[in-house]
Amino acid sequence: MSGELHGVIVAPGERLDQRVEAKAPYIAEVNGVKVATTVGIVSQREGKSVFIPLKGVYVPEPGHVVIGLVESIGVSSWGVDINSPYQAVLAAQDFLGRPFNPAVDDLSRFLKVGDYVKAKVAAFDKTRSPLLSVQGEGLGRIISGVIVEVPPAKIPRVIGKRRSMVEAIEAKTGCSVFPAVNGRVHIDCPSRELEVIAVLAVKLIDREAHRVGLTEKVIRFIEDERRARGV
Amino acid sequence: MGGGAKATLIREDGLRHDGRRPEELRPIRMQVGVLANASGSAIVEYGKTRVLAAVYGPREPYQRFMVLPDRAILRVRYHMAPFSTSERKSPAPSRREIELSKVIREALEDVVLLSEYPRTAIDVYVEVLQADGGTRVAGVTAASLALADAGVPMKALVAGVAVGKVGGVLVLDVDELEDSHGEADMPVAAAPDIGLVTMFQLNGVLSEDELDRGLSMALTAIEKIVSIEKEALKRKFEAIGEEV
């Protein structure tokens, strides 16, 4: 065992203390009793009991910044996979930032199938497809780096407490790391070797997300890898 | 259903043909996360019965006309592999398989929080790899475990077991021989954590008293099976650190 667990693992249906806090739908109230609905860990944080899901499905919310994968090209919009049950829509007018005429502009000139975009969820309420927007700083097509996928439930661990994990990876590798809430992490590095190390570090977080002392372990891992690879 | 079979199904010492006591389960083995490409998966063994379940989704279904505006649809396909039986089984879906797909779906629908994902579909594939009786109940158990592995929120884990009557004796977790020569077969599935019976079928004849006793045997066994499910789920996450 490479580290002790953050708390107690619970399975769906297991009774939880009434004081345990979690976001819907990770906790349900059945016959007046609080039960877990997914596999998760009950952990103590700042004097409070919190339920941290270990598995979950990403559901977009307005304001989320996500990394989307262009899946289809329509007449006036792109269909974007945002690692969620719902395919998102990115309107050409929003992407181009100007009025759009389908007779003049060919959408595949701007975004092709397979391109990644960093975008904000502009609107979503489960009755219609999520609407994306790239109007904002740092948003738009991703032109360099790699994307690593991790389960969306583990993104808070990739970010770390007050961004400690992201900052540790960035400081130790010199890469820029952007974990999006939908389970995709954009890593942009100065060299290919450092990129490989940063990707392996994120995969290590994915595997060991629920263990304590992870930030130190990731730092040690990066230092060891840099030494072994001579970078 | 013959009187001649009784002598072999229940031995003189009161044990069953395979040496089990009437209320004894077969050895149960479960493993979670066995398929890399599925959102969640599990393999469940009740003795020689071996069932694989894979969950995909929630996702937008290709057949858009199927979607419901207020909840996800749960689609279950129960299928027996051609090599799962001693004589080759046609791979085409049979009437029995279509029915069991519906039965398993209904056994899960009550616990899965479908309203969380409107306009989507959750696909559950239950593949019987080796059949030795109790495939539908092992299928329910495997499907429930695979749904939990996929992170699909559910009120509780579901498990199933079949109670049968052979040689006038109520027996738990019937195998193929007991199923084909016994007097009754009663598959039950339940979510003991929330006190819900989600599947209850009876093939054959039982008295009212036998039905009560059989149901109680099944529910006691299901509690045990659900605890094995929880152990299997927790084992997966506890063991992750060892792989590194």
XYZ file of C-alpha atoms in Angstrom:
475
model
C 0.000 0.000 0.000
C 1.581 3.270 -1.013
C -0.212 5.598 1.345
C -3.042 5.673 3.772
C -6.550 6.545 2.630
C -8.037 9.990 2.991
C -11.000 8.589 4.902
C -13.443 5.701 4.845
C -14.555 4.262 1.500
C -18.316 3.891 1.188
C -20.396 2.109 -1.457
C -23.795 3.084 -2.902
C -26.602 2.485 -0.420
C -24.409 2.775 2.650
C -25.837 4.908 5.399
C -24.095 8.194 6.096
C -24.176 10.407 9.123
C -26.745 13.216 8.778
C -23.906 15.762 9.100
C -21.988 14.491 6.054
C -22.013 17.093 3.294
C -22.013 16.416 -0.445
C -23.329 17.814 -3.666
C -26.307 16.197 -5.403
C -26.514 13.531 -6.762
C -23.800 11.931 -4.646
C -26.062 11.683 -1.613
C -29.736 10.721 -1.579
C -32.284 10.773 1.184
C -34.190 7.467 1.305
C -36.871 7.029 3.985
C -35.328 9.903 5.944
C -31.871 8.327 5.898
C -28.869 9.801 4.085
C -27.189 7.266 1.791
C -24.263 7.440 -0.601
C -25.195 7.025 -4.265
C -21.724 6.438 -5.706
C -18.471 5.000 -4.440
C -16.741 7.674 -2.433
C -14.742 8.591 0.611
C -16.046 10.197 3.760
C -13.294 12.494 4.888
C -12.815 15.085 7.619
C -12.058 18.566 6.335
C -11.790 21.609 8.526
C -13.960 20.002 11.194
C -16.617 18.916 8.701
C -17.469 15.489 7.285
C -17.502 15.602 3.518
C -18.301 12.969 0.918
C -15.820 12.883 -1.961
C -17.045 10.821 -4.932
C -14.463 8.528 -6.519
C -16.561 7.981 -9.616
C -19.031 10.262 -11.250
C -20.455 11.633 -14.460
C -19.671 15.186 -15.517
C -22.744 17.367 -15.833
C -22.044 20.879 -17.171
C -23.025 24.004 -15.301
C -23.104 27.563 -16.644
C -19.762 29.245 -15.978
C -17.667 26.045 -16.057
C -14.551 26.245 -18.218
C -14.266 22.964 -20.108
C -12.011 21.416 -22.706
C -14.086 20.166 -25.614
C -13.280 17.926 -28.535
C -14.823 18.932 -31.860
C -16.889 15.968 -33.065
C -18.988 17.348 -35.872
C -19.323 20.392 -38.081
C -22.779 21.758 -38.786
C -24.012 24.599 -40.955
C -23.614 27.286 -38.332
C -22.126 25.500 -35.321
C -19.790 22.759 -34.144
C -20.809 19.728 -32.108
C -18.366 19.445 -29.224
C -17.806 16.473 -26.929
C -17.283 17.768 -23.403
C -16.927 14.353 -21.724
C -20.503 14.573 -20.530
C -23.721 12.766 -21.462
C -24.700 15.859 -23.438
C -22.973 17.010 -26.622
C -22.298 20.741 -26.514
C -22.841 23.309 -29.263
C -20.382 26.025 -30.176
C -21.971 28.612 -32.428
C -19.871 29.905 -35.326
C -20.922 33.469 -34.582
C -19.522 33.136 -31.055
C -16.277 31.513 -32.195
C -15.633 34.045 -34.939
C -16.790 36.991 -32.860
C -18.613 38.470 -35.822
C -21.768 37.866 -37.846
C -21.491 34.655 -39.769
C -22.717 33.821 -43.255
C -22.772 30.076 -44.058
C -22.639 30.860 -47.767
C -19.289 32.616 -47.379
C -17.535 31.006 -44.399
C -16.493 27.376 -44.351
C -16.490 26.234 -40.720
C -13.864 23.540 -41.260
C -11.356 26.300 -41.978
C -11.585 27.429 -38.350
C -12.121 24.214 -36.337
C -11.737 20.688 -37.644
C -13.059 17.448 -36.224
C -10.490 16.342 -33.626
C -9.508 19.864 -32.546
C -9.644 20.731 -28.865
C -11.188 23.976 -27.643
C -11.134 25.602 -24.273
C -14.574 27.105 -23.764
C -16.977 28.332 -21.149
C -20.418 26.783 -20.651
C -22.674 29.725 -21.445
C -26.009 28.032 -20.827
C -27.282 24.617 -19.814
C -30.338 23.320 -17.993
C -30.630 19.625 -19.020
C -33.544 20.372 -21.356
C -31.320 21.601 -24.204
C -27.759 20.937 -25.286
C -25.067 22.885 -23.443
C -24.079 26.078 -25.251
C -20.383 26.952 -25.282
C -18.686 30.281 -25.648
C -15.058 31.100 -26.386
C -15.474 34.803 -25.636
C -13.070 35.356 -22.766
C -9.410 35.406 -21.917
C -7.521 32.194 -22.632
C -10.464 30.585 -24.406
C -10.447 29.261 -27.951
C -8.738 26.560 -29.974
C -5.925 24.737 -28.210
C -2.933 24.988 -30.519
C -0.158 23.321 -28.535
C 0.419 20.780 -25.783
C -1.403 17.575 -24.942
C -4.700 16.664 -23.332
C -4.817 14.004 -20.613
C -8.138 12.543 -19.554
C -8.859 11.703 -15.923
C -12.205 10.908 -14.287
C -13.985 14.246 -13.661
C -14.399 13.295 -9.987
C -10.622 13.416 -9.599
C -10.097 16.910 -11.017
C -10.232 18.568 -7.550
C -7.274 16.344 -6.620
C -5.336 17.416 -9.739
C -5.934 21.028 -8.713
C -5.129 20.400 -5.042
C -5.920 22.451 -2.001
C -5.626 26.117 -3.034
C -4.107 24.978 -6.361
C -1.173 23.357 -4.520
C -0.922 20.333 -6.830
C -1.096 22.308 -10.098
C 1.472 24.773 -8.791
C 3.780 21.950 -7.687
C 3.688 20.296 -11.133
C 4.164 23.633 -12.893
C 7.078 24.584 -10.657
C 8.822 21.218 -10.981
C 8.354 20.743 -14.741
C 8.080 24.257 -16.120
C 4.897 23.233 -17.932
C 1.590 25.022 -17.855
C -1.163 22.774 -16.499
C -4.851 23.537 -16.896
C -7.267 21.017 -15.330
C -10.783 21.535 -16.700
C -13.752 20.421 -14.602
C -14.892 17.984 -17.273
C -11.930 15.678 -16.660
C -9.510 16.922 -19.305
C -6.138 18.364 -18.365
C -4.263 20.553 -20.828
C -0.502 20.315 -20.425
C 1.784 22.608 -22.407
C 5.495 22.109 -21.887
C 8.755 23.611 -23.141
C 10.047 20.179 -24.216
C 8.785 16.717 -25.123
C 10.631 15.046 -22.207
C 9.064 17.354 -19.642
C 5.685 16.806 -21.250
C 6.013 13.043 -20.745
C 6.907 13.549 -17.074
C 3.990 15.952 -16.498
C 1.577 13.501 -18.164
C 2.858 10.651 -15.979
C 2.465 12.871 -12.900
C -1.195 13.534 -13.752
C -1.748 9.813 -14.306
C -0.194 9.147 -10.912
C -2.712 11.550 -9.338
C -5.507 9.711 -11.159
C -4.394 6.357 -9.732
C -3.784 7.561 -6.201
C -6.365 10.331 -5.922
C -7.758 9.114 -2.615
C -4.503 8.709 -0.711
C -2.862 11.172 1.648
C 0.517 12.797 1.075
C -0.019 12.842 -2.674
C 1.489 16.269 -3.411
C 4.803 15.235 -1.822
C 4.707 11.963 -3.712
C 4.102 13.746 -7.030
C 6.979 16.158 -6.357
C 9.277 13.216 -5.531
C 8.083 11.392 -8.644
C 8.860 14.367 -10.912
C 12.289 14.882 -9.333
C 13.129 11.170 -9.693
C 11.935 11.089 -13.308
C 13.906 14.215 -14.243
C 17.016 12.707 -12.699
C 16.488 9.337 -14.418
C 15.804 10.930 -17.798
C 18.488 13.572 -17.436
C 16.204 16.561 -18.066
C -39.903 -32.735 -13.071
C -39.699 -36.273 -12.027
C -39.847 -38.224 -8.820
C -36.761 -40.108 -9.950
C -34.652 -36.955 -9.876
C -35.438 -36.266 -6.202
C -33.188 -39.037 -4.948
C -30.160 -37.518 -6.670
C -30.957 -33.900 -5.920
C -31.308 -34.365 -2.150
C -29.048 -37.053 -0.717
C -29.906 -39.306 2.215
C -27.781 -37.178 4.554
C -29.969 -34.168 3.711
C -27.318 -32.455 1.609
C -27.769 -31.451 -2.025
C -26.277 -33.216 -5.018
C -23.178 -30.978 -4.867
C -22.749 -31.384 -1.098
C -24.272 -28.034 -0.133
C -26.720 -27.611 2.746
C -30.195 -26.488 1.586
C -29.614 -22.884 2.704
C -26.045 -22.666 1.452
C -24.908 -20.417 -1.387
C -22.416 -21.516 -4.021
C -18.989 -19.913 -3.748
C -19.416 -16.316 -4.937
C -16.643 -14.320 -6.575
C -16.821 -10.764 -7.884
C -14.422 -8.438 -9.635
C -15.026 -4.834 -10.629
C -13.542 -2.818 -13.504
C -12.627 -5.729 -15.757
C -13.183 -3.934 -19.089
C -11.142 -0.885 -20.061
C -13.491 0.481 -22.714
C -16.685 0.444 -20.657
C -17.707 3.200 -18.244
C -18.101 0.454 -15.647
C -17.876 -3.319 -15.621
C -17.988 -6.342 -13.356
C -17.729 -10.088 -13.492
C -19.743 -12.173 -11.073
C -19.562 -15.908 -10.411
C -22.132 -17.960 -8.534
C -20.379 -21.327 -8.543
C -19.968 -22.286 -12.187
C -22.307 -19.552 -13.419
C -20.191 -16.714 -14.733
C -21.676 -13.399 -15.906
C -19.989 -10.299 -17.263
C -21.711 -6.906 -17.180
C -20.644 -3.706 -18.926
C -22.192 -0.254 -18.569
C -21.907 2.539 -21.127
C -23.212 6.015 -20.409
C -25.139 7.990 -19.502
C -24.857 9.095 -23.129
C -27.001 10.544 -25.862
C -28.588 7.608 -27.673
C -28.215 7.303 -31.417
C -31.947 6.699 -31.730
C -33.014 10.156 -30.663
C -36.711 9.271 -30.708
C -36.116 7.108 -27.631
C -35.095 9.892 -25.272
C -37.332 10.987 -22.440
C -37.465 14.658 -21.438
C -37.439 14.045 -17.694
C -35.131 11.086 -17.132
C -32.595 8.755 -18.637
C -33.657 5.506 -20.234
C -32.094 2.326 -18.959
C -31.458 -0.216 -21.704
C -30.483 -3.713 -20.695
C -29.389 -6.514 -22.978
C -29.154 -9.946 -21.397
C -27.403 -12.368 -23.702
C -26.038 -15.869 -23.409
C -22.793 -16.470 -25.257
C -22.968 -19.354 -27.746
C -20.327 -21.178 -25.682
C -22.041 -20.618 -22.325
C -24.022 -23.859 -22.451
C -22.973 -27.461 -23.116
C -24.798 -27.408 -26.454
C -24.180 -24.405 -28.695
C -26.719 -21.662 -28.079
C -27.724 -19.627 -31.097
C -26.299 -16.114 -30.720
C -29.538 -14.559 -31.952
C -31.635 -13.076 -29.124
C -34.239 -15.603 -28.044
C -37.676 -14.926 -26.591
C -36.269 -15.852 -23.165
C -33.345 -13.433 -23.478
C -35.628 -10.564 -24.512
C -37.834 -11.266 -21.509
C -34.908 -11.499 -19.107
C -33.499 -8.225 -20.435
C -36.773 -6.596 -19.416
C -36.827 -8.365 -16.042
C -33.264 -7.263 -15.207
C -33.979 -3.709 -16.356
C -37.007 -3.532 -14.072
C -34.946 -4.936 -11.203
C -32.537 -2.002 -11.542
C -34.798 0.876 -12.583
C -36.070 1.492 -9.068
C -32.638 2.171 -7.598
C -30.862 4.066 -10.385
C -31.358 7.853 -10.142
C -32.478 8.186 -13.746
C -33.949 11.659 -13.257
C -30.403 13.048 -12.856
C -29.689 12.564 -16.561
C -32.709 13.513 -18.691
C -32.513 12.882 -22.456
C -29.804 10.254 -22.108
C -29.489 6.498 -22.195
C -27.613 4.155 -19.909
C -26.745 0.893 -21.654
C -26.153 -2.243 -19.646
C -24.868 -5.351 -21.390
C -25.166 -8.581 -19.441
C -23.273 -11.397 -21.081
C -23.549 -14.904 -19.685
C -20.175 -16.542 -20.231
C -20.951 -19.806 -18.497
C -24.435 -20.953 -17.494
C -25.115 -23.230 -14.556
C -28.432 -21.923 -13.249
C -29.277 -18.560 -11.727
C -28.009 -16.554 -14.683
C -30.676 -13.850 -14.405
C -29.971 -13.225 -10.709
C -26.214 -13.274 -11.246
C -26.912 -10.862 -14.131
C -28.762 -8.462 -11.821
C -25.873 -8.584 -9.341
C -23.251 -8.018 -12.056
C -25.257 -5.179 -13.642
C -25.695 -3.427 -10.307
C -21.975 -3.684 -9.600
C -21.070 -2.417 -13.085
C -23.442 0.574 -12.682
C -21.758 1.452 -9.387
C -18.356 1.091 -11.054
C -19.500 3.467 -13.817
C -20.335 6.128 -11.225
C -24.027 6.099 -12.112
C -25.760 7.331 -8.953
C -28.016 4.740 -7.367
C -29.937 4.614 -4.110
C -28.507 1.199 -3.224
C -26.808 -1.856 -4.630
C -29.052 -4.650 -5.864
C -28.322 -8.364 -5.750
C -30.280 -11.425 -6.732
C -30.533 -15.074 -5.785
C -32.891 -17.896 -6.695
C -34.631 -20.161 -4.201
C -35.882 -23.500 -5.464
C -37.750 -26.539 -4.248
C -36.206 -29.902 -4.914
C -37.352 -33.207 -3.445
C -39.811 -31.246 -1.311
C -37.006 -29.210 0.276
C -36.480 -25.471 -0.138
C -32.961 -24.823 -1.401
C -31.006 -21.617 -1.892
C -29.116 -20.597 -5.026
C -30.290 -23.345 -7.376
C -27.937 -24.590 -10.042
C -28.800 -25.879 -13.505
C -29.562 -29.459 -12.398
C -31.818 -28.349 -9.545
C -33.490 -25.798 -11.791
C -34.337 -28.286 -14.515
C -35.430 -31.143 -12.239
C -36.812 -29.253 -9.245
C -40.444 -28.519 -8.422
C -40.130 -24.718 -8.194
C -37.738 -21.884 -8.919
C -38.140 -18.449 -7.361
C -35.645 -15.758 -8.469
C -35.574 -12.735 -6.161
C -33.614 -9.489 -6.359
C -33.532 -6.814 -3.694
C -31.756 -3.745 -2.382
C -31.469 -4.581 1.321
C -29.967 -1.207 2.261
C -33.246 0.518 1.469
C -35.569 -2.444 2.096
C -36.752 -2.826 -1.487
C -37.571 -6.015 -3.396
C -37.008 -5.248 -7.065
C -37.641 -8.636 -8.682
C -39.837 -11.505 -7.569
C -40.723 -14.350 -9.865
C -41.993 -17.865 -9.294
C -41.925 -20.758 -11.687
C -43.669 -23.856 -10.294
C -45.812 -24.269 -7.212
C -45.054 -23.336 -3.590
C -47.384 -23.282 -0.599
C -47.926 -19.988 1.191
C -45.641 -21.092 4.013
C -42.933 -22.210 1.581
C -43.193 -18.897 -0.228
C -42.672 -16.989 3.020
C -39.746 -19.143 4.057
C -38.243 -19.046 0.580
C -38.461 -15.273 0.413
C -36.874 -14.927 3.812
C -34.045 -17.299 2.776
C -33.503 -15.262 -0.368
C -33.452 -11.909 1.431
C -30.960 -13.163 4.027
C -28.716 -14.432 1.222
C -29.069 -11.172 -0.737
C -27.779 -9.238 2.272
C -24.669 -11.417 2.188
C -24.266 -10.988 -1.574
C -24.609 -7.197 -1.314
C -21.879 -7.163 1.320
C -19.659 -9.106 -1.104
C -20.510 -6.495 -3.776
C -19.443 -3.695 -1.447
C -16.206 -5.491 -0.623
C -15.472 -5.943 -4.347
C -16.086 -2.240 -5.034
C -13.993 -1.079 -2.103
C -11.246 -3.564 -2.945
C -10.857 -1.980 -6.369
C -10.244 1.467 -4.925
C -8.174 0.298 -1.979
C -5.935 -1.773 -4.240
C -5.218 1.021 -6.702
C -2.251 2.287 -4.718
C -0.554 -1.109 -4.859
C -0.286 -1.069 -8.642
C 2.101 1.873 -8.653
